[in-house]
Amino acid sequence: MASAAIRPIKDSDEKLVRFMVAKANMESLAAANRQGAFLSFARKQPPNVLQPIITHCYLQPLPGFATIFVPLMFAIDWINRPYFENLTQDALRAPDMRGNIKEHYEKSPASGFFIVEYDEKFVGLIAIDASIENDVSTKHSPNFILVEYKCLSFANHVGVSNLFLLLQSSIAQSSIAILCQLLEDASSHALLFCLLHPSLLSLQGTDVQVYDLLDNVPGYNDNYEDPRRRIHSAVENAPAGPLDFVVDSVDTLASDIGSIAETYKFLSELLSLIRARSSPSRLIVHALSPSALLPLLCQPGFSPSLTHVISHPPALLRHLSTEYLILPPPLSPEAKFWGIFLPVSERVHESERLIFGAEGEGTGDGDELVIETVVDPTQNVSFNLNLTASQQNSRAQVPLPYVHEGRPLEKQPPTAAAIFYDPDSADDIDDDDPDEDLDI
């Protein structure tokens, strides 16, 4: 006798689950095509209207003429398909579908993934994802997230899986308010190295240990100590467990060290120490744009995983709404909004004019700001881009093809020249003179 059952997912079910997720999204394409086809009009007519047409065979001459509408049906599918294919790709690249599905849903006790079967045949699936990174519904654009951080917990948007978090401020808008809330909402302890903003000293508490380096300025303090030594010692002697290591700010650190290259080298060593910890930890740095360190810290060579948070003044959105008649999604199409917002936001002088100009509002405070989160594109792929230690060593041993380009060739010691020739059977060699029959 056939029976129904609901069982937890197994590793062997992953291929079937991904297929059904993709199929469920593509079913919407079929519904959209049916809705757009001209035949849907006939389905909506009452039976008393269609009965005379069917009874008296008035449609017999039409099939030949109806074939001219087949290209129209293909056109409808061609228009609808890209949108639903993008939805399918987004679903398959979600955090629960990228890796091991069973392991993802075992991270939280409130999560679960179940297979519904009838007579040992697949019928459907049930997924309950209660992980931290999926508990807030936020409108996502291809590369950015727009949130009101006072209303929603910002810590849930930046994610806890990335090893490196970069907060970028500007003269027009500071990210200190984001950093304060991030430390207040964090579930793990934090070590804060304060070199620039005195307001962060008030965060000292049971969950945040603050290292006051404000007075440690080279040339102004007789007892000056290299901040690298103190930060390195604090990270090495940090207690076990998840920790956030915060540096405010890297520009002040570079000014104290006196070298961008040495600062980059120190931050790279610091990130290696944090990566080597047994418990998942994170490095959070605050930078002020424009900065010579920003392009270096955004490179994959520094950290393969990165969350880059950029703060913009709210006046920028008001400027777009009045000058370009464009509002943030979902009030405007995402492609249209980001196509205008990104170029305008990258023009630093434009933002400064809106804030400090004749009709400007002045420096933005922490009560309201626009957050632009640049998500790591490598997090949305179905394969692993990170190299193991052995793979990195093997790559380092590969000689570069153009390493000697532009350098003069080294003079080689002269060697005696010689020509070696080994005749074979095909050679026409004999003792007779080949020109004896010529009359010269």
PDB file of C-alpha atoms in Angstrom, residues 189-192 203-210:
ATOM      1  CA  HIS A 189      33.676  40.295  21.555  1.00  0.00           C
ATOM      2  CA  ALA A 190      35.788  42.994  19.923  1.00  0.00           C
ATOM      3  CA  LEU A 191      39.213  44.589  20.289  1.00  0.00           C
ATOM      4  CA  LEU A 192      39.110  48.243  19.190  1.00  0.00           C
ATOM      5  CA  LEU A 203      32.349  51.922  23.697  1.00  0.00           C
ATOM      6  CA  GLN A 204      34.576  50.432  26.397  1.00  0.00           C
ATOM      7  CA  GLY A 205      32.595  47.662  28.086  1.00  0.00           C
ATOM      8  CA  THR A 206      32.302  43.964  28.714  1.00  0.00           C
ATOM      9  CA  ASP A 207      32.095  43.092  25.012  1.00  0.00           C
ATOM     10  CA  VAL A 208      34.481  45.750  23.638  1.00  0.00           C
ATOM     11  CA  GLN A 209      38.061  46.248  24.806  1.00  0.00           C
ATOM     12  CA  VAL A 210      39.395  49.630  23.670  1.00  0.00           C
TER      13      VAL A 210
END
